[in-house]
Coordinates of C-alpha atoms in Angstrom, one line a residue:
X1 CA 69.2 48.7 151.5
X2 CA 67.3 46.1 153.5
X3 CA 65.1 44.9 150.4
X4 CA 68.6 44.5 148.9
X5 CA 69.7 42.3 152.1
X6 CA 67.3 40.0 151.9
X7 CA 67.2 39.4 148.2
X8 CA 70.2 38.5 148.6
X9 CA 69.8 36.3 151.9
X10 CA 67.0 35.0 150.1
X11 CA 69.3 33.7 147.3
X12 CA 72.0 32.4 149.2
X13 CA 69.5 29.9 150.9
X14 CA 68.0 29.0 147.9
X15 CA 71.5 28.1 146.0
X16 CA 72.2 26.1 149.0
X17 CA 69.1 23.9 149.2
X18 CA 68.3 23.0 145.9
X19 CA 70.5 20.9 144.1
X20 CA 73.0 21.8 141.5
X21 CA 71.0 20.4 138.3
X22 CA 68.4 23.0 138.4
X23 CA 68.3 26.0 136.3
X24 CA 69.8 29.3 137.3
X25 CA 67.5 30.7 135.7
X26 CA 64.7 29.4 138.0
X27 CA 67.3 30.5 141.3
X28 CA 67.3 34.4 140.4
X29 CA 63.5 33.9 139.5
X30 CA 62.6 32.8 142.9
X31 CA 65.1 35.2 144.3
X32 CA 63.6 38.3 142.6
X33 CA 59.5 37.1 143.8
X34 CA 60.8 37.1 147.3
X35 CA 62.8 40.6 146.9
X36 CA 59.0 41.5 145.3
X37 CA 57.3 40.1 148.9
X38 CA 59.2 42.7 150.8
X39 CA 57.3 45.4 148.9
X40 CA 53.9 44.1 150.2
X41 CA 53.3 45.5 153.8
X42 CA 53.7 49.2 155.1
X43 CA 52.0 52.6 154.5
X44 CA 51.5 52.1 150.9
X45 CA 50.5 48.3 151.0
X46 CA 47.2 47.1 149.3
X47 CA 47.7 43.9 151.0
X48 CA 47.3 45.7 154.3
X49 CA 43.3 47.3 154.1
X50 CA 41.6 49.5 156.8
X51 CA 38.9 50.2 155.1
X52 CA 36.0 47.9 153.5
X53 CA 36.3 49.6 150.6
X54 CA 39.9 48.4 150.7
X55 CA 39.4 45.3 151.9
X56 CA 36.7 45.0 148.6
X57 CA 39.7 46.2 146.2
X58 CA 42.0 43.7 148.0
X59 CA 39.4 40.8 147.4
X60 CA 38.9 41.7 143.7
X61 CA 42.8 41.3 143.7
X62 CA 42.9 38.2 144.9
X63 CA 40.2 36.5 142.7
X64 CA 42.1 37.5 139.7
X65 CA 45.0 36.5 140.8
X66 CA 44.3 33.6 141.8
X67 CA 42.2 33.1 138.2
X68 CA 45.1 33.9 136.5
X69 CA 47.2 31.6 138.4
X70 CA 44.9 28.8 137.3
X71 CA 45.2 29.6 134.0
X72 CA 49.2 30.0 134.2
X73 CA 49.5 26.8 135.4
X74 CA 47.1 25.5 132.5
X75 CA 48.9 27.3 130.1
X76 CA 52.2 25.9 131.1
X77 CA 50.7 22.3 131.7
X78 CA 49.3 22.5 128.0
X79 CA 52.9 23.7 126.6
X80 CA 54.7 20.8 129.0
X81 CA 52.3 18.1 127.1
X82 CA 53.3 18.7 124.1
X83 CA 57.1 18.2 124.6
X84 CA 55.4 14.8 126.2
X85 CA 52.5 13.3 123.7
X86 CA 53.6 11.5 121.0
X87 CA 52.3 13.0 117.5
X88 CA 49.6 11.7 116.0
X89 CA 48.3 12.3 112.8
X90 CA 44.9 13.5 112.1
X91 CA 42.2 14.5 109.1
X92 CA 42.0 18.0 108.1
X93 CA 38.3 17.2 109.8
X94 CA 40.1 16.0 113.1
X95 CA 41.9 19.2 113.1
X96 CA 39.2 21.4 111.9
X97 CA 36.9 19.6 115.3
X98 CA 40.1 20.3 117.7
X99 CA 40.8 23.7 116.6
X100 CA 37.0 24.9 117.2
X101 CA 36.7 23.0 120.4
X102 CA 39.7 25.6 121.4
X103 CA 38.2 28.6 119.7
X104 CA 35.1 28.0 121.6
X105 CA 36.9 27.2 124.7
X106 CA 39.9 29.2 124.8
X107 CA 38.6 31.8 122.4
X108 CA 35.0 32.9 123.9
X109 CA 33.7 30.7 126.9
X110 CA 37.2 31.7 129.1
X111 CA 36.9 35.2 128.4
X112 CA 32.8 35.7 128.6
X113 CA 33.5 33.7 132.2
X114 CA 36.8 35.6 133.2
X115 CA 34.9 39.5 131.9
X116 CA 31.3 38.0 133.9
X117 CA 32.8 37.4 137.3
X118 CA 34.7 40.4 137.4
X119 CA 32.2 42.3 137.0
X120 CA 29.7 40.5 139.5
X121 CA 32.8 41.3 142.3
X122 CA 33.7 44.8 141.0
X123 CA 30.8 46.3 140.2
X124 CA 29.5 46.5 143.5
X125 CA 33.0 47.4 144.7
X126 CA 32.9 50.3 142.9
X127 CA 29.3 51.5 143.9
X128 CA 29.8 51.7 147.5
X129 CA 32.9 54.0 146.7
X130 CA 30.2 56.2 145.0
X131 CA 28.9 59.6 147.1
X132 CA 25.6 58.3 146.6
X133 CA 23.1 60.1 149.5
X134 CA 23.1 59.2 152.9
X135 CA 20.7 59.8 155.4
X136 CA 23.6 61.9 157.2
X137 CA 26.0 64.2 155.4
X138 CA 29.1 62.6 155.4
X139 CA 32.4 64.8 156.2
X140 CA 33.7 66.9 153.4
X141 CA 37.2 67.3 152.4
X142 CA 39.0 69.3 149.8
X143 CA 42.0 68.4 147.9
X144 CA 43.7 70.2 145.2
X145 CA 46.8 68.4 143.5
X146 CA 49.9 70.7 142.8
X147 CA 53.6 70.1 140.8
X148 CA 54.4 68.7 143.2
X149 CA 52.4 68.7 146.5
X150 CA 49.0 68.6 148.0
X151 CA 46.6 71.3 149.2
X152 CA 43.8 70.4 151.3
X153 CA 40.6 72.6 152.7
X154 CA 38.0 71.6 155.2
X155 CA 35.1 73.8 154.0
X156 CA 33.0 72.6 156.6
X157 CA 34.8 73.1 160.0
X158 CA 33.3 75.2 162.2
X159 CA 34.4 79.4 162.6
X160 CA 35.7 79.1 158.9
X161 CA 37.5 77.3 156.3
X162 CA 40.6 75.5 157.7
X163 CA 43.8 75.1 154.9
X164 CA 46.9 72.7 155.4
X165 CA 48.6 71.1 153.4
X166 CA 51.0 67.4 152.6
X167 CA 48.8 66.0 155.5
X168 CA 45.3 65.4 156.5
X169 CA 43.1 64.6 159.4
X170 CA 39.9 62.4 159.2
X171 CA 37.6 61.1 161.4
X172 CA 37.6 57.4 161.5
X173 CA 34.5 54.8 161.7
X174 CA 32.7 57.0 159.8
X175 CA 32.6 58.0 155.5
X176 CA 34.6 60.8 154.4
X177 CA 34.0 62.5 150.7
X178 CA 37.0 63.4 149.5
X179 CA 36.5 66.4 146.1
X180 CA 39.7 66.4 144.8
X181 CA 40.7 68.4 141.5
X182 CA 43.9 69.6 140.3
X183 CA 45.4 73.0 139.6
X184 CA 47.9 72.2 136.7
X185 CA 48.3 68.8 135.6
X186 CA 46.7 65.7 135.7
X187 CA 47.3 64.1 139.1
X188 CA 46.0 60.7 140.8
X189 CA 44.5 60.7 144.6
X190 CA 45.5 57.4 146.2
X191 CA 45.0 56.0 150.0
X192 CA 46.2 52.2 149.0
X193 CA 45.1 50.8 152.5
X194 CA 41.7 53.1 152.3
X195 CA 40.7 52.2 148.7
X196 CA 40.7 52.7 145.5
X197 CA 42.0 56.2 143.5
X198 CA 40.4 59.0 141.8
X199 CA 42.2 60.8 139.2
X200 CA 42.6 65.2 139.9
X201 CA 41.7 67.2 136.7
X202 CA 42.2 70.4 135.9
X203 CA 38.8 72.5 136.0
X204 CA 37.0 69.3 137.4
X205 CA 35.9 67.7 140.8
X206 CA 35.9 64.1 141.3
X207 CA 34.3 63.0 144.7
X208 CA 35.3 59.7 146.3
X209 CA 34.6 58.2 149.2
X210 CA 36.3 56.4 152.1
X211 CA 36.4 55.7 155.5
X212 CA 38.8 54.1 157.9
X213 CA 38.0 51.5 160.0
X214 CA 39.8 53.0 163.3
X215 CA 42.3 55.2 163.9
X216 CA 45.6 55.4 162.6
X217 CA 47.8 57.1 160.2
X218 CA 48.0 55.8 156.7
X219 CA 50.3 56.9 153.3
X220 CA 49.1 58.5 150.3
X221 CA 50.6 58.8 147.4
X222 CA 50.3 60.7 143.6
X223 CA 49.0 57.4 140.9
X224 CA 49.7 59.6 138.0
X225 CA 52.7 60.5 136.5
X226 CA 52.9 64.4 136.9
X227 CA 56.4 65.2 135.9
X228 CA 59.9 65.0 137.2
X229 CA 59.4 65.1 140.8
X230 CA 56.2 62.7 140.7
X231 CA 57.7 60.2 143.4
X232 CA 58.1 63.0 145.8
X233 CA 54.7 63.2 145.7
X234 CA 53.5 62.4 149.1
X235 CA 51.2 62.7 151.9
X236 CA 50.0 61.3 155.3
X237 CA 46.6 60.9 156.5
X238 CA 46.1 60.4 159.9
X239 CA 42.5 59.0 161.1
X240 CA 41.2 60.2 164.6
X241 CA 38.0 60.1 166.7
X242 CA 35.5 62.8 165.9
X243 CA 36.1 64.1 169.1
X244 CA 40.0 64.7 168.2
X245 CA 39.0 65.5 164.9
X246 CA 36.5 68.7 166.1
X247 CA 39.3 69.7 168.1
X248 CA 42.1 69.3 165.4
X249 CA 40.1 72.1 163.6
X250 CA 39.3 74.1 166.4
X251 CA 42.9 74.5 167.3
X252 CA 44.0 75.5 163.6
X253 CA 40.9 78.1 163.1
X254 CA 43.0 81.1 161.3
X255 CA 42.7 83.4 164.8
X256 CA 44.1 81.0 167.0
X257 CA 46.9 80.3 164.6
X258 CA 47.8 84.0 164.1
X259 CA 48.3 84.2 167.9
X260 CA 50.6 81.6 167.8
X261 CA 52.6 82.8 164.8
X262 CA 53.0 86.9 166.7
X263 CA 53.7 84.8 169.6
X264 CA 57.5 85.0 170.0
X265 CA 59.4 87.9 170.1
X266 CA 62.6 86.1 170.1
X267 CA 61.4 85.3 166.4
X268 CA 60.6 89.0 165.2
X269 CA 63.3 89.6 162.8
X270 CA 62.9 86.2 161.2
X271 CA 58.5 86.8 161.2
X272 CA 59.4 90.4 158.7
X273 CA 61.7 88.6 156.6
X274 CA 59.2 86.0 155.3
X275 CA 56.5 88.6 154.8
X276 CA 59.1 90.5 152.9
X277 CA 59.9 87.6 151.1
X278 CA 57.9 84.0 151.5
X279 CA 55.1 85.6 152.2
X280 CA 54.6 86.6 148.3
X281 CA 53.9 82.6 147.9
X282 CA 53.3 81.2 151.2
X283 CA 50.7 81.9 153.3
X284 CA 51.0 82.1 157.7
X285 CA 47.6 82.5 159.6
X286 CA 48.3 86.7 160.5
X287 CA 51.4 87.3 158.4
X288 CA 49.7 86.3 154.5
X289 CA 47.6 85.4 152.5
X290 CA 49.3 83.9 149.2
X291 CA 48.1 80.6 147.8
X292 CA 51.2 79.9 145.4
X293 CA 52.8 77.7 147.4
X294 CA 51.9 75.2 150.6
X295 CA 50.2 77.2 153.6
X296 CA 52.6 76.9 156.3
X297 CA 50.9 78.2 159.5
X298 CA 51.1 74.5 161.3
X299 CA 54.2 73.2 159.2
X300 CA 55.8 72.5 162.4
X301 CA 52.7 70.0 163.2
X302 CA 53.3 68.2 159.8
X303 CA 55.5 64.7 159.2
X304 CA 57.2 65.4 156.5
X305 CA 58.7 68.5 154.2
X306 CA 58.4 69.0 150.9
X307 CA 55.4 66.3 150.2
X308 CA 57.5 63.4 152.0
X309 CA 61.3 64.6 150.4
X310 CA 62.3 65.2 154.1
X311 CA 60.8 63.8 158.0
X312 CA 60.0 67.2 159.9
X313 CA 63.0 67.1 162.5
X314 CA 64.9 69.5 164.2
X315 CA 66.5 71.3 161.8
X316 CA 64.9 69.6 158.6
X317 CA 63.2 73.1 157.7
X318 CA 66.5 75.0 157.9
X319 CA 68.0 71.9 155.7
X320 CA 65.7 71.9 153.5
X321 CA 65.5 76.3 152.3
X322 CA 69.4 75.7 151.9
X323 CA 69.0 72.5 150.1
X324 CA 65.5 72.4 148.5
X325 CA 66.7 72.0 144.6
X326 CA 69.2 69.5 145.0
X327 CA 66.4 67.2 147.6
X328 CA 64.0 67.9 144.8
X329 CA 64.9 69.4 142.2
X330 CA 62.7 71.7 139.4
X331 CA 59.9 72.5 142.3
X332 CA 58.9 76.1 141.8
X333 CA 60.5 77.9 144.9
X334 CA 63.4 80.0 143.7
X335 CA 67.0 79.7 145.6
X336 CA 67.7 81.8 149.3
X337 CA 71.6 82.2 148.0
X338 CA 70.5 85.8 149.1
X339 CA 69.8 85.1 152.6
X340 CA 72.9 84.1 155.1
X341 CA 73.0 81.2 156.8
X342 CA 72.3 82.6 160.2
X343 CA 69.2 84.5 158.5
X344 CA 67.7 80.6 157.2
X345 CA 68.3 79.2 160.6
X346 CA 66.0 82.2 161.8
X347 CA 63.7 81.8 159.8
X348 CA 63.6 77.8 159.9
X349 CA 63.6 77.6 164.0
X350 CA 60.8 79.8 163.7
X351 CA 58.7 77.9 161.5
X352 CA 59.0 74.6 163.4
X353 CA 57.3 76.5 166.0
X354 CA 54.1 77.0 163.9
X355 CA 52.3 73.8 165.7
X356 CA 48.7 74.7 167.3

């Protein structure tokens, strides 16, 4: 709605200060570049880096835009002459000289040029995203690609393997090396204001690595179509200090979420019905074990539902059981017609209390 609003604003002020004579055509042109503007800031921005890697990606960007807006404007200045020149005519030897001076040119010199600098800015772009050694292990992080949402493991933390899932914590100022691989299809990691993206194969682990400058939390997104619900394909990654980030995975080791799961008593009824029933896909630190679907013992800590479909509110998780094929439709958890609705809100109010 607001990209709308100021296409349209944009518009308007154009109509009114340029003068009748020129082209519509050239209005709605102008129009639609500045409705495109208003797509290049926020989570998902390239334009936006915190990360040198980013920032290197961003530069590589720019060069070749810029390079091809030189030879846009050449291109068009070329075409403009020769409405302009007056013709001339010329020996099949004139035209034989003129045509080879624009193979060589156009043909070979622009392209060996164009390919050449490339590769002297992207080259070594793409080697400092390598996990080449370092004289100190860098962080580890795990992330398996699912239709459609993300599960991610932090094999190193400290009293055992932590799971999550749609979210991640990393610590900032320092590399990260994310292994990602898929479980079904083939799906696209992607930090746009972190660098670049790794694509998630089935049976294979591709390693890239990253780091953000400082903290802050940043959008991630799926770069490869997956299938139908491929745009609801988000997550959140939210840098922190290593001193938040040790804690972070301290305070979601599986005993200490357990305890917070058996916690409530006021919850009990709504705790047996999803290990009589969720708990066959989802798994709760002391309740299951399932790896089917999301892990959902801090869900309640999370930003979003169903891989950025919903903003975890009060009241989203309840929402969403009732309503979770018609916010996104064909993902793989069945209907809860069978439940009541007094039964969901149970079970829903009790899950947003899974936070550590």
């Amino acid at each position: 709605m607001r990209e709308r609003y100021l296409y349209h604003v944009a518009l308007l002020c154009i109509q009114r200060a340029v003068p009748q004579r020129v082209n519509r055509f050239m209005l709605t042109l102008l129009g639609t570049l500045t409705l495109g503007l208003t797509g290049c800031a926020g989570d998902l921005s390239i334009l936006d880096p915190a990360g040198q890697a980013a920032r290197d990606v961003v530069l590589i960007w720019w060069i070749m835009l810029t390079f091809a807006t030189v030879v846009l404007i050449g291109v068009v200045a070329l075409w403009l002459y020769t409405f302009k020149r007056k013709y001339q005519e010329r020996t099949p030897q004139e035209e034989r000289k003129i045509a080879r001076r624009w193979i060589i040119g156009g043909g070979i010199l622009l392209p060996v040029l164009s390919v050449t600098a490339l590769l002297i800015f992207g080259v070594p772009t793409g080697k400092r995203m390598l996990p080449l050694p370092l004289s100190q292990p860098p962080e580890v992080i795990e992330v398996i690609g699912h239709q459609w949402w993300w599960e991610v493991r932090y094999p190193g933390a400290e009293g055992g393997e932590v799971i999550t899932a749609n979210q991640l914590i990393m610590p900032a100022g320092e590399p990260v090396d994310f292994h990602v691989t898929s479980a079904d299809v083939i799906h696209s990691f992607w930090i746009p204001r972190l660098g670049g993206k790794i694509d998630m194969l089935p049976g294979r682990t591709n390693v890239i690595r990253l780091e953000a400058d400082a903290p802050g939390v940043f959008g991630g997104q799926c770069a490869e179509f997956c299938g139908t619900q491929h745009a609801n394909m988000e997550f959140y990654v939210e840098a922190v200090e290593r001193e938040a980030y040790d804690a972070w995975l301290a305070e979601r080791q599986e005993e200490r979420l357990a305890e917070r799961a058996l916690a409530n008593d006021d919850f009990a009824q709504a705790r047996d019905e999803f290990a009589s029933t969720c708990a066959n896909c989802h798994s709760v630190a002391g309740l299951s074990a399932s790896t089917i679907g999301p892990d959902l013992s801090d869900i309640g800590a999370r930003y979003t539902l169903g891989a950025g479909t919903l903003p975890m509110e009060e009241g989203a998780i309840h929402y969403w059981l009732e309503n979770h094929q018609t916010l996104k439709p064909s993902n793989k958890m069945p209907s809860h017609n069978y439940m009541d609705t007094a039964t969901l809100e149970s079970l829903g109010a009790w899950l947003e209390t899974l936070t550590p």
